Amino acid sequence: MVDLAINSFSYDSSNSVALKNIHTTFEEGSCIVLTGKSGCGKSTLLRLINRLIPTFYKGALDGNVVINNKNINEYSNDELVEKIGSVFQNPSSQFFNVDTESEIAFGCENLGLSRKELRRRVHGTAVLLGINHLLNKSIFSLSGGEKQIIAIASIYAMGVDVFLMDEPSANLDVEATKQLENIIGILKANGKTVIIAEHRLHYLRHLADRLIILDKGEFVDEIHGETIKSISTKTLHDKGLRAMVLEERMLCEATANAKTSILVENLDIGYKNLSPVIEDFYECFGSGMINGIVGRNGRGKTTFAKCLCGMLKETGGTIAINGKPYTRKKRLGKIYMVLQNTTSQLFADSVIAELALAKRTSKEDCGYTDDEVLKMLDLLHLKIRHPMSLSGGEKQRLAIAVGIVQNAEAMVLDEPTSGLDYGNMLMVKGMLKKLKDKGKYVIVITHDHEFLTTVCDRVIEL
Amino acid sequence: MITHVIIIIAQFERNFNLTGGGKMIVEGTINAPIEKQTIDPRAQLIILVLINIIGMTNRSFKMEIVSMIVLAMLLIWQGMWEKCLRYSIAYGIVWLMIALSVLIPNPITGLMAMVGVMGRKTVPVIMFASSIIASTKIGKLIAALQDINFPRGLTIALAVAIRFFPTLKEESSVVINSMKMRGLNFNLKSIITHPVLVVENILVPIMMRMTIIADELAVSSMTRGIDSMKKRTSYYENKFAVSNGLLILLFAAMAVMAFMEVI
């Protein structure tokens, strides 16, 4: 049981109030979903419950957090980590070990349990969560969903009562999200309290007991039990939230003209000594439409995208743009990729210098002035800022701007909406529409089903 | 001769299943695979120190070749064929550079000789260090260091550093690839002509990514009690096998011989 009596909280690094007037009790064995626009304070609330505020993030709190009738400050570190467990957004950066069993045992090892008890806990957890097949594997061989489940298993093994999850589905595909849903169901059935901060709501439809909507640090609305299942998509969208029910839309199979298309024929991609990742692949990406690529993790979406952009050499087949075949080297920069972590693709020391750098390296003129491009992507007011000081969305737009200035024919976007709320998702949608209207080829790799159905003209399954 | 001893020990242990140094102790699971031979993390660290001593003190060519062969055999014993081959080739290239400077003495080959001499000393060390990173389960390393009462803070720092190598490799390849996509070259020519620019281009994004990942990792391990005051236990059992002791003795003997200039 978690009792919250928060009058106000603000981070030391910011002047604005992050949370205010939150007085509620999270009952044992219930599933509580916190949602709201980016920056609404839902992650902050979780950090107060696992005491990362104030141990890791500093701020001033007026109020109390009480766990099982005892003030959180009276718990020792060891007591607290046995009560409260946390799962985070990025599955790959929350692992300490490289094999699954060590990872599940990690928390218990820290608590100094005997080896016999460790083994009992690890195998007990694996049986309960139905993940025996994941034991004794390398972390690097797991899919995103499996990694998330191992993260949950690791804190389950510690015997925690309360599970805090901060956007656990942000990097998961449809299938993996289903696995996550299943696991949360098991936790609930075992009397655990689950508190989830999320943008994507659809997978929590049958699990959530309370859906709490936050805005600017306050609880503005709360929906209970059965009402959650019947809430309409429009009501949610009006509040700036993602849909609860996924639309099953048939996507039109638009046919493309080979003269204005990216034509991929008989493509083979493989790494040496291994069986090919992609074999004899044929696809035609037309201009003037947004092409979505879906497929489970590990099916070669990223490999295909890398090859398309010229980062990886194909082992066979051809890729032609507008009827002309392009070799790997020629594709570099012609087909431009916007990465999921755009931090890795920005190199200059200001927004404007970033565009100048792009101009210097490309041989062709894109036909727009810098200001036009910046205006198109709503970056004009950030001209002299350092790229690394921008927000995730701004970095993403800058990366796209670079692609335009470089006069890339095609833009491949890798998971452009992971972790975005409804409003920001719409912004990305608007941006892609603009690119499409400018005659660029747009290819989106995504497992965000909601985004896919609202944006893409065509879906290709790998 | 020495390598024969190691192989015989290995065979012996495999046949009679005496190895404690690395077998997983898992009761009641069917899917426990046969693990490759591994060396106890403590033994690995001691050997690493000894290899450094050999490298620094040794002046004999014979000794250098012997220690390189022993290392190569050690890697093969642990099933790291490819790594062994790669470093052996690197070592060969180092010697080629030195040989070239003797055959054709001029400023350029002179520079190469300098790099070569440095390589002679460092290749064996890097070779063994990379085999440690590839073979050690982090949980085991922590447990092993704790058994010898190594300070907890240092243990965790070391474990995190080793945990970061694969991440660093992954992140750098992403950055280098996106440099190529932006028409920024990353090759020998660009490194020689614009070294500062290249380093800046690569380092800034990588450092940014690393800080983010480090924070996420720190937060995740803190919520799982990494800073607990209790003595940490280990899921895996570390047994200091006979072969580990013999290996240390072997390298210690080589270090002494190098120091005393016996060979």
XYZ file of C-alpha atoms in Angstrom:
725
model
C 0.000 0.000 0.000
C 1.350 3.407 -0.984
C -0.062 6.576 0.579
C 0.787 9.830 -1.108
C 0.323 13.215 0.505
C 2.232 15.600 -1.708
C 1.524 19.301 -1.438
C 4.207 20.223 -3.906
C 7.475 19.059 -5.363
C 9.979 20.835 -7.593
C 13.358 19.805 -8.964
C 16.403 21.814 -7.975
C 17.304 22.158 -11.634
C 14.025 23.854 -12.563
C 11.889 26.721 -11.334
C 8.507 25.222 -12.104
C 6.548 22.928 -9.824
C 6.744 19.309 -10.982
C 3.964 17.910 -8.775
C 1.257 19.469 -6.621
C -1.813 18.507 -4.577
C -1.545 14.782 -4.873
C -3.372 12.986 -2.083
C -4.229 9.399 -2.815
C -3.735 5.791 -1.777
C -2.612 3.036 -4.121
C -4.246 -0.108 -2.736
C -2.455 -3.414 -2.505
C -2.942 -5.695 -5.493
C -4.232 -3.001 -7.816
C -2.952 -1.832 -11.175
C -2.684 1.925 -11.468
C -1.914 3.646 -14.745
C -0.558 7.186 -14.735
C -0.797 8.973 -18.031
C -0.610 12.461 -19.480
C 1.461 14.528 -21.872
C 5.266 14.426 -21.784
C 6.490 16.350 -18.776
C 3.205 16.020 -16.849
C 5.002 14.608 -13.823
C 4.182 10.923 -14.057
C 7.815 9.782 -13.981
C 8.502 12.209 -11.138
C 5.779 10.550 -9.086
C 7.414 7.148 -9.582
C 10.786 8.559 -8.538
C 9.286 9.746 -5.268
C 7.956 6.264 -4.551
C 11.252 4.458 -5.246
C 13.195 7.231 -3.515
C 15.341 8.003 -6.551
C 14.239 11.442 -5.414
C 16.184 12.482 -3.374
C 18.974 9.865 -3.658
C 19.627 10.405 -7.369
C 17.534 13.390 -8.459
C 17.502 16.395 -6.160
C 14.510 18.509 -5.341
C 12.358 20.066 -2.635
C 9.394 18.034 -1.412
C 6.577 19.365 0.710
C 4.673 16.265 1.746
C 5.001 12.619 2.621
C 5.231 9.248 0.940
C 4.090 6.414 3.183
C 4.637 2.781 2.285
C 2.820 0.114 4.316
C 2.048 2.653 7.050
C 5.694 3.644 7.444
C 7.189 6.853 6.146
C 9.557 6.213 3.239
C 12.374 8.066 4.991
C 12.317 5.563 7.850
C 13.208 2.688 5.541
C 16.826 1.671 5.144
C 18.067 1.247 1.563
C 17.940 -2.532 1.868
C 14.413 -2.549 3.264
C 13.172 -0.262 0.532
C 14.588 -2.199 -2.414
C 12.897 -5.307 -1.040
C 9.542 -3.514 -1.055
C 9.667 -1.406 -4.220
C 10.987 -2.532 -7.599
C 11.429 -0.442 -10.749
C 11.428 -1.194 -14.458
C 12.564 1.466 -16.892
C 11.935 2.493 -20.465
C 15.095 1.361 -22.198
C 15.495 -2.413 -22.028
C 19.178 -2.491 -22.932
C 20.574 0.008 -20.466
C 19.141 -1.511 -17.313
C 21.217 -4.657 -17.446
C 24.250 -5.181 -15.370
C 25.094 -8.698 -16.488
C 25.410 -10.308 -19.887
C 23.506 -13.512 -19.092
C 19.889 -13.818 -18.033
C 20.268 -15.886 -14.875
C 22.881 -13.585 -13.359
C 20.624 -10.681 -14.188
C 17.592 -12.209 -12.464
C 19.798 -13.005 -9.455
C 21.475 -9.574 -9.438
C 19.239 -7.839 -6.898
C 19.186 -10.847 -4.585
C 22.979 -11.071 -4.757
C 23.153 -7.475 -3.601
C 20.966 -8.364 -0.645
C 23.393 -11.107 0.324
C 21.115 -14.135 -0.013
C 22.706 -17.579 0.176
C 23.489 -19.383 -3.064
C 20.838 -22.005 -2.363
C 18.244 -19.290 -1.827
C 19.425 -17.475 -4.980
C 18.869 -20.566 -7.074
C 15.501 -21.169 -5.485
C 14.418 -17.579 -6.199
C 15.669 -17.517 -9.798
C 13.983 -20.783 -10.718
C 10.842 -19.995 -8.735
C 10.516 -16.693 -10.567
C 11.123 -18.326 -13.935
C 8.395 -20.894 -13.313
C 5.898 -18.331 -12.084
C 6.441 -15.936 -14.978
C 6.659 -18.787 -17.487
C 10.120 -17.853 -18.744
C 12.080 -21.067 -18.258
C 13.075 -20.895 -21.914
C 14.867 -17.604 -21.309
C 17.180 -18.936 -18.621
C 20.880 -19.319 -19.323
C 20.893 -17.117 -22.396
C 22.968 -14.152 -23.430
C 21.220 -10.831 -22.881
C 22.305 -9.777 -26.370
C 20.293 -12.609 -27.935
C 17.008 -11.450 -26.407
C 14.347 -9.310 -28.034
C 13.299 -6.043 -26.412
C 10.207 -7.632 -24.914
C 12.177 -10.504 -23.446
C 14.651 -8.047 -21.937
C 11.815 -6.161 -20.274
C 10.480 -9.433 -18.857
C 13.921 -10.329 -17.474
C 14.030 -6.883 -15.840
C 10.675 -7.604 -14.209
C 11.865 -11.079 -13.173
C 14.946 -9.565 -11.564
C 12.895 -7.428 -9.206
C 10.258 -10.121 -8.694
C 13.009 -12.435 -7.416
C 13.823 -9.848 -4.747
C 10.301 -10.339 -3.407
C 9.058 -6.777 -3.898
C 5.411 -5.849 -3.279
C 5.163 -2.791 -5.481
C 6.264 -2.704 -9.135
C 6.910 0.702 -10.679
C 7.178 0.778 -14.456
C 8.189 3.848 -16.402
C 6.994 3.512 -20.003
C 7.860 -0.174 -20.160
C 6.382 -0.604 -23.653
C 8.127 2.321 -25.336
C 10.605 0.120 -27.211
C 8.434 -2.952 -27.690
C 6.679 -4.327 -30.753
C 3.072 -5.517 -30.779
C 3.929 -9.111 -29.902
C 6.298 -8.083 -27.092
C 3.714 -5.689 -25.696
C 1.324 -8.643 -25.478
C 3.956 -10.575 -23.503
C 4.331 -7.607 -21.191
C 0.554 -7.440 -20.730
C 0.534 -11.116 -19.846
C 3.299 -10.718 -17.257
C 1.628 -7.740 -15.611
C -1.521 -9.901 -15.381
C 0.468 -12.585 -13.553
C 1.900 -9.998 -11.143
C -1.586 -8.705 -10.402
C -2.943 -12.208 -9.886
C -0.203 -12.731 -7.310
C -1.353 -9.769 -5.302
C 1.375 -7.362 -6.398
C 0.709 -3.664 -6.755
C 1.659 -2.391 -10.213
C 2.019 1.328 -10.917
C 2.718 2.174 -14.555
C 3.496 5.517 -16.162
C 2.603 5.136 -19.848
C 1.644 6.842 -23.093
C 0.481 3.713 -24.864
C -2.675 2.630 -23.123
C -4.158 -0.113 -25.274
C -2.354 -3.027 -23.638
C -3.500 -1.942 -20.184
C -7.178 -1.911 -21.049
C -7.986 -5.150 -19.231
C -5.463 -4.635 -16.432
C -5.941 -1.109 -15.152
C -8.057 -0.601 -12.054
C -7.457 3.138 -12.077
C -6.447 5.368 -14.946
C -5.101 8.631 -13.587
C -4.525 11.543 -15.915
C -1.946 14.128 -14.929
C -1.466 17.590 -16.301
C 1.221 20.020 -15.178
C 1.881 17.963 -12.064
C -1.700 17.578 -10.909
C -4.269 14.786 -11.024
C -6.865 16.229 -13.392
C -9.008 13.206 -14.027
C -9.444 9.672 -12.861
C -11.299 6.792 -14.478
C -12.147 3.623 -12.588
C -12.636 -0.067 -13.308
C -15.130 -0.965 -16.008
C -15.371 2.599 -17.331
C -11.769 2.327 -18.514
C -12.713 -0.358 -21.027
C -15.525 1.688 -22.527
C -13.795 5.059 -22.796
C -13.882 6.317 -26.369
C -10.834 7.087 -28.450
C -12.138 10.569 -29.101
C -12.365 11.398 -25.390
C -8.771 10.282 -24.952
C -7.520 12.153 -27.997
C -9.263 15.306 -26.796
C -7.276 15.038 -23.587
C -4.097 14.594 -25.630
C -3.852 10.886 -24.829
C -3.238 7.780 -26.874
C -6.085 5.433 -27.812
C -7.264 2.599 -25.597
C -8.459 0.472 -28.500
C -6.337 -0.050 -31.567
C -8.020 0.567 -34.819
C -7.969 -2.360 -37.200
C -7.603 -0.419 -40.406
C -6.994 -2.086 -43.716
C -4.149 -0.334 -45.390
C -4.463 0.213 -49.060
C -1.912 -1.636 -51.138
C -0.935 1.256 -53.339
C 1.063 0.202 -56.347
C 4.114 2.177 -57.260
C 5.528 3.258 -60.573
C 9.085 2.004 -61.131
C 10.127 5.355 -62.659
C 9.416 7.214 -59.434
C 10.224 4.665 -56.835
C 12.892 2.957 -54.853
C 12.969 -0.488 -56.343
C 14.518 -3.289 -54.376
C 15.049 -6.480 -56.348
C 16.324 -9.906 -55.294
C 18.012 -8.380 -52.311
C 20.143 -10.638 -50.102
C 21.745 -9.329 -46.950
C 23.852 -11.370 -44.609
C 26.791 -11.314 -42.298
C 29.708 -13.572 -43.168
C 29.508 -17.165 -41.945
C 25.894 -16.705 -40.879
C 22.688 -17.562 -42.662
C 21.337 -14.547 -44.562
C 19.151 -12.132 -42.621
C 17.190 -11.182 -45.703
C 16.894 -13.361 -48.766
C 15.586 -12.658 -52.253
C 13.612 -9.638 -51.094
C 11.484 -7.638 -53.507
C 9.826 -4.332 -52.704
C 8.823 -1.126 -54.427
C 8.607 2.029 -52.327
C 6.613 4.636 -54.181
C 7.046 8.376 -53.885
C 4.231 10.499 -52.520
C 3.325 7.979 -49.869
C 4.447 7.036 -46.430
C 5.681 3.467 -46.313
C 5.613 1.678 -42.979
C 7.821 -1.306 -42.274
C 6.743 -3.588 -39.457
C 7.950 -6.919 -38.193
C 8.989 -8.524 -34.958
C 12.323 -7.669 -33.395
C 15.048 -9.723 -35.003
C 13.386 -10.077 -38.394
C 15.929 -7.811 -39.996
C 14.140 -4.444 -40.108
C 17.188 -2.561 -38.909
C 19.541 -4.615 -41.094
C 17.395 -3.836 -44.117
C 17.317 -0.142 -43.250
C 21.090 -0.071 -42.799
C 21.571 -1.679 -46.188
C 19.106 0.680 -47.822
C 21.039 3.653 -46.437
C 24.353 2.261 -47.607
C 25.789 1.439 -44.205
C 25.840 -2.232 -45.029
C 26.696 -3.925 -48.301
C 24.144 -6.256 -49.840
C 25.342 -9.747 -50.725
C 23.139 -9.869 -53.788
C 20.420 -8.030 -55.718
C 19.980 -4.384 -56.622
C 18.521 -1.208 -55.226
C 17.438 1.387 -57.773
C 16.207 4.931 -57.239
C 13.966 6.320 -60.004
C 15.019 3.528 -62.308
C 18.780 3.991 -61.791
C 20.701 1.366 -59.810
C 22.670 2.710 -56.850
C 25.676 0.981 -55.325
C 26.203 0.981 -51.577
C 28.571 3.944 -51.682
C 26.272 6.004 -53.847
C 23.331 5.330 -51.547
C 25.200 6.830 -48.585
C 23.516 10.145 -47.920
C 21.068 9.698 -50.821
C 18.897 7.505 -48.667
C 19.156 9.137 -45.296
C 18.332 7.523 -41.971
C 16.956 9.264 -38.912
C 18.079 7.114 -36.005
C 16.113 6.346 -32.890
C 18.855 7.986 -30.840
C 19.532 11.061 -32.923
C 22.307 12.042 -30.474
C 24.549 9.729 -32.482
C 24.096 11.579 -35.755
C 24.596 15.231 -34.863
C 28.163 16.515 -34.944
C 28.347 20.309 -35.093
C 28.283 22.834 -32.263
C 25.122 24.696 -33.232
C 21.945 24.078 -35.178
C 23.002 26.372 -37.995
C 26.510 24.856 -38.118
C 24.915 21.445 -38.381
C 23.203 22.542 -41.601
C 26.393 24.190 -42.875
C 28.229 20.918 -42.307
C 25.572 19.068 -44.274
C 25.860 21.588 -47.086
C 29.636 21.275 -47.208
C 29.627 17.491 -47.518
C 26.851 17.142 -50.069
C 27.559 17.883 -53.678
C 24.097 19.012 -54.639
C 21.962 21.977 -53.717
C 18.698 21.128 -52.010
C 16.854 24.176 -53.331
C 15.953 25.630 -49.933
C 17.709 28.222 -47.823
C 18.694 27.300 -44.281
C 15.962 29.471 -42.854
C 13.336 27.868 -45.028
C 14.329 24.424 -43.833
C 14.486 25.506 -40.200
C 11.110 27.176 -40.479
C 9.585 24.115 -42.089
C 10.683 22.025 -39.098
C 9.944 24.646 -36.470
C 13.591 25.075 -35.478
C 14.156 28.701 -36.441
C 14.135 29.951 -32.835
C 16.833 27.406 -31.909
C 19.339 28.457 -34.580
C 22.321 29.064 -32.288
C 21.623 26.342 -29.722
C 24.017 23.406 -29.324
C 22.395 20.286 -30.791
C 23.103 18.299 -27.616
C 21.126 20.799 -25.556
C 17.951 20.230 -27.565
C 15.052 18.014 -26.496
C 14.536 14.613 -28.097
C 11.879 15.902 -30.480
C 13.975 18.904 -31.500
C 17.006 16.699 -32.171
C 14.834 14.474 -34.303
C 13.630 17.448 -36.342
C 17.200 18.702 -36.733
C 18.300 15.296 -37.999
C 15.534 15.477 -40.588
C 16.586 19.035 -41.500
C 20.106 17.750 -42.159
C 18.671 15.110 -44.473
C 16.776 17.759 -46.425
C 19.803 20.040 -46.751
C 21.899 17.085 -47.834
C 19.334 16.689 -50.597
C 18.530 13.108 -49.676
C 15.961 11.477 -51.934
C 14.574 9.285 -49.220
C 14.213 9.430 -45.464
C 14.174 6.278 -43.420
C 12.969 6.873 -39.879
C 13.718 4.283 -37.206
C 11.050 4.233 -34.477
C 10.336 7.969 -34.641
C 7.552 7.842 -32.039
C 8.989 5.712 -29.249
C 7.977 7.319 -25.971
C 5.922 10.122 -27.516
C 2.533 11.293 -26.279
C -0.404 11.862 -28.598
C 0.375 15.515 -29.311
C 3.985 14.838 -30.251
C 2.943 11.842 -32.303
C 0.706 14.160 -34.315
C 3.669 16.507 -34.821
C 5.765 13.697 -36.277
C 2.820 12.810 -38.485
C 2.618 16.389 -39.758
C 6.332 16.403 -40.463
C 6.191 13.203 -42.487
C 3.284 14.586 -44.491
C 5.393 17.650 -45.319
C 8.285 15.458 -46.467
C 5.903 13.438 -48.597
C 4.512 16.603 -50.172
C 8.053 17.764 -50.974
C 8.392 14.621 -53.063
C 10.659 12.699 -50.707
C 10.369 8.983 -50.262
C 9.356 8.312 -46.693
C 9.958 4.960 -45.050
C 9.083 4.460 -41.397
C 10.196 1.522 -39.308
C 7.917 1.280 -36.317
C 6.118 -0.966 -33.912
C 3.833 1.795 -32.775
C 0.570 0.384 -34.045
C -1.408 3.538 -33.403
C 1.077 5.644 -35.354
C 1.114 3.127 -38.161
C -2.631 3.195 -38.656
C -2.898 6.978 -38.511
C 0.075 7.845 -40.703
C 1.174 5.182 -43.147
C -0.342 4.773 -46.573
C 1.115 1.364 -46.953
C 2.519 -1.279 -44.632
C 5.191 -3.814 -45.498
C 5.764 -6.743 -43.210
C 9.271 -8.097 -42.912
C 56.312 -28.152 -23.746
C 54.537 -25.776 -21.383
C 51.547 -25.515 -23.654
C 51.355 -29.270 -23.750
C 51.048 -29.269 -19.989
C 48.100 -26.880 -20.156
C 46.338 -28.910 -22.782
C 46.887 -32.118 -20.873
C 45.476 -30.507 -17.738
C 42.517 -29.252 -19.694
C 41.819 -32.661 -21.192
C 42.183 -34.275 -17.819
C 39.765 -31.905 -16.173
C 37.269 -32.184 -18.951
C 37.287 -35.956 -18.854
C 36.982 -36.252 -15.121
C 34.876 -33.169 -14.688
C 37.073 -31.685 -12.017
C 36.884 -28.111 -13.146
C 35.298 -25.798 -10.697
C 36.657 -22.769 -12.458
C 33.684 -21.864 -14.537
C 31.145 -24.685 -14.597
C 27.737 -23.431 -13.775
C 26.163 -25.003 -10.761
C 22.541 -25.330 -11.706
C 20.455 -27.955 -10.065
C 17.386 -29.365 -11.698
C 17.661 -27.559 -15.000
C 17.975 -29.490 -18.173
C 19.136 -26.655 -20.334
C 22.504 -26.083 -18.696
C 24.941 -26.243 -21.613
C 28.539 -27.337 -21.390
C 30.482 -24.183 -20.870
C 33.724 -23.330 -22.530
C 36.806 -23.503 -20.345
C 37.171 -20.389 -18.282
C 39.741 -19.184 -15.834
C 38.809 -17.864 -12.429
C 38.574 -14.060 -12.541
C 41.103 -13.704 -9.721
C 43.593 -15.853 -11.605
C 42.892 -13.797 -14.737
C 43.681 -10.542 -12.959
C 46.860 -11.921 -11.408
C 47.978 -13.253 -14.792
C 47.223 -9.883 -16.360
C 49.542 -8.209 -13.865
C 52.218 -10.847 -14.526
C 51.953 -10.347 -18.287
C 52.492 -6.642 -17.727
C 55.586 -7.380 -15.677
C 56.912 -9.722 -18.339
C 56.258 -7.112 -21.008
C 57.991 -4.355 -19.092
C 61.048 -6.236 -17.864
C 61.712 -8.684 -20.646
C 64.563 -8.043 -23.037
C 64.896 -11.463 -24.576
C 63.343 -12.265 -27.910
C 62.984 -15.931 -26.999
C 60.981 -15.109 -23.909
C 58.732 -12.775 -25.854
C 57.908 -15.472 -28.394
C 57.361 -18.066 -25.672
C 54.972 -15.848 -23.747
C 53.083 -15.003 -26.944
C 52.703 -18.705 -27.759
C 51.529 -19.499 -24.243
C 48.950 -16.724 -24.456
C 47.775 -17.928 -27.829
C 47.332 -21.451 -26.486
C 45.473 -20.066 -23.490
C 42.989 -18.298 -25.752
C 42.513 -21.380 -27.876
C 41.953 -23.423 -24.730
C 39.101 -21.065 -23.869
C 37.640 -21.523 -27.337
C 38.560 -18.074 -28.641
C 40.026 -19.146 -31.976
C 39.093 -16.034 -33.833
C 40.398 -13.645 -31.202
C 43.657 -15.609 -31.055
C 44.074 -15.423 -34.804
C 43.315 -11.714 -34.922
C 45.892 -10.809 -32.301
C 48.485 -13.166 -33.744
C 48.136 -11.377 -37.066
C 48.410 -8.004 -35.318
C 51.564 -9.253 -33.642
C 52.934 -10.395 -36.994
C 52.252 -6.976 -38.508
C 54.078 -5.334 -35.615
C 57.147 -7.432 -36.386
C 56.827 -6.702 -40.077
C 56.948 -2.977 -39.309
C 60.089 -3.428 -37.252
C 61.696 -5.632 -39.904
C 60.870 -3.085 -42.606
C 62.628 -0.320 -40.713
C 65.751 -2.442 -40.509
C 65.685 -3.320 -44.210
C 64.820 0.137 -45.531
C 65.925 2.728 -42.991
C 64.242 6.089 -43.620
C 62.136 8.503 -41.500
C 58.797 6.868 -42.376
C 59.889 3.322 -41.558
C 61.585 4.788 -38.508
C 58.214 6.043 -37.324
C 56.757 2.636 -38.094
C 59.458 0.997 -36.024
C 58.498 3.171 -33.075
C 54.873 2.081 -33.362
C 56.127 -1.475 -33.808
C 58.189 -1.469 -30.637
C 55.214 -0.145 -28.701
C 52.989 -2.791 -30.283
C 55.387 -5.570 -29.275
C 54.843 -4.625 -25.651
C 51.121 -3.945 -25.784
C 49.658 -6.583 -28.118
C 50.059 -9.478 -25.631
C 48.539 -7.409 -22.813
C 45.565 -6.260 -24.895
C 45.126 -9.788 -26.200
C 44.776 -11.228 -22.723
C 42.714 -8.308 -21.410
C 40.223 -8.698 -24.237
C 39.970 -12.416 -23.484
C 39.092 -11.489 -19.889
C 36.352 -9.174 -21.067
C 34.978 -11.795 -23.430
C 35.008 -14.661 -20.974
C 34.100 -13.218 -17.590
C 30.599 -13.134 -16.252
C 30.368 -9.877 -14.359
C 28.551 -11.430 -11.409
C 31.395 -13.906 -11.070
C 34.053 -11.226 -11.177
C 32.302 -9.290 -8.433
C 31.977 -12.421 -6.312
C 35.595 -13.378 -6.874
C 36.901 -9.962 -5.906
C 34.683 -9.927 -2.882
C 36.066 -13.247 -1.735
C 39.496 -11.660 -1.494
C 37.995 -8.627 0.321
C 38.603 -6.190 -2.496
C 36.859 -2.866 -1.625
C 33.228 -2.870 -2.779
C 33.367 0.531 -4.434
C 36.355 -0.441 -6.580
C 34.787 -3.796 -7.422
C 31.622 -2.151 -8.694
C 33.623 0.416 -10.661
C 35.640 -2.348 -12.329
C 32.495 -4.350 -13.078
C 30.802 -1.327 -14.640
C 33.882 -0.594 -16.735
C 33.881 -4.127 -18.128
C 30.107 -3.997 -18.626
C 30.634 -0.859 -20.719
C 33.019 -2.268 -23.329
C 30.384 -3.951 -25.503
C 28.159 -0.874 -25.204
C 31.017 1.390 -26.200
C 31.697 -0.767 -29.239
C 28.045 -0.749 -30.256
C 27.625 3.000 -29.793
C 30.817 3.858 -31.687
C 29.780 1.780 -34.667
C 26.466 3.655 -34.785
C 28.260 7.006 -34.717
C 30.824 5.991 -37.358
C 28.035 4.741 -39.603
C 26.075 7.941 -39.291
C 29.231 9.946 -40.019
C 29.522 8.045 -43.285
C 25.897 8.830 -44.045
C 26.631 12.518 -43.525
C 29.584 12.381 -45.878
C 32.071 12.754 -43.037
C 34.875 10.337 -43.646
C 36.312 8.094 -41.055
C 39.402 6.564 -42.590
C 43.164 6.682 -42.368
C 43.354 9.758 -44.576
C 40.864 11.811 -42.578
C 42.471 10.754 -39.296
C 45.879 11.949 -40.528
C 44.686 15.174 -42.158
C 42.033 16.269 -39.603
C 42.756 14.321 -36.424
C 41.130 16.825 -34.050
C 37.974 17.131 -36.113
C 37.546 13.373 -36.428
C 38.045 12.811 -32.721
C 35.591 15.581 -31.903
C 32.996 14.235 -34.306
C 33.190 10.793 -32.808
C 33.721 11.620 -29.170
C 31.023 14.195 -28.538
C 28.041 12.032 -29.554
C 29.533 8.938 -27.920
C 30.178 10.736 -24.655
C 26.629 12.077 -24.700
C 25.185 8.616 -25.277
C 27.448 7.153 -22.615
C 26.335 9.626 -19.967
C 22.702 8.795 -20.702
C 23.315 5.051 -20.575
C 25.472 5.343 -17.453
C 22.711 7.250 -15.669
C 20.094 4.697 -16.658
C 22.327 1.847 -15.545
C 23.095 3.559 -12.236
C 19.431 4.185 -11.518
C 18.487 0.618 -12.389
C 21.177 -0.921 -10.196
C 20.465 1.445 -7.299
C 16.821 0.398 -7.206
C 18.103 -3.155 -6.967
C 20.329 -2.518 -3.985
C 23.803 -2.199 -5.514
C 24.762 0.141 -2.674
C 23.583 -2.236 0.043
C 25.941 -2.571 3.001
C 25.486 -6.334 3.157
C 28.173 -8.659 1.879
C 27.258 -9.475 -1.666
C 26.740 -13.131 -2.595
C 27.062 -14.786 -5.977
C 24.812 -16.967 -8.065
C 27.813 -18.716 -9.498
C 30.362 -20.593 -7.546
C 33.977 -19.643 -7.966
C 36.321 -22.472 -7.358
C 39.968 -21.895 -7.759
C 40.821 -24.909 -9.904
C 44.211 -26.651 -9.890
C 44.771 -25.509 -13.451
C 44.337 -21.876 -12.382
C 47.059 -22.242 -9.787
C 49.348 -23.900 -12.304
C 48.707 -21.131 -14.808
C 49.639 -18.478 -12.268
C 52.787 -20.415 -11.388
C 53.685 -20.676 -15.042
C 53.343 -16.945 -15.657
C 55.085 -16.118 -12.398
C 57.990 -18.316 -13.454
C 58.127 -16.551 -16.802
C 58.047 -13.163 -15.081
C 60.916 -14.161 -12.795
C 62.913 -15.490 -15.736
C 62.309 -12.273 -17.655
C 63.317 -10.193 -14.680
C 66.462 -12.205 -13.983
C 67.217 -12.368 -17.685
C 67.573 -16.146 -17.501
C 66.649 -16.813 -21.101
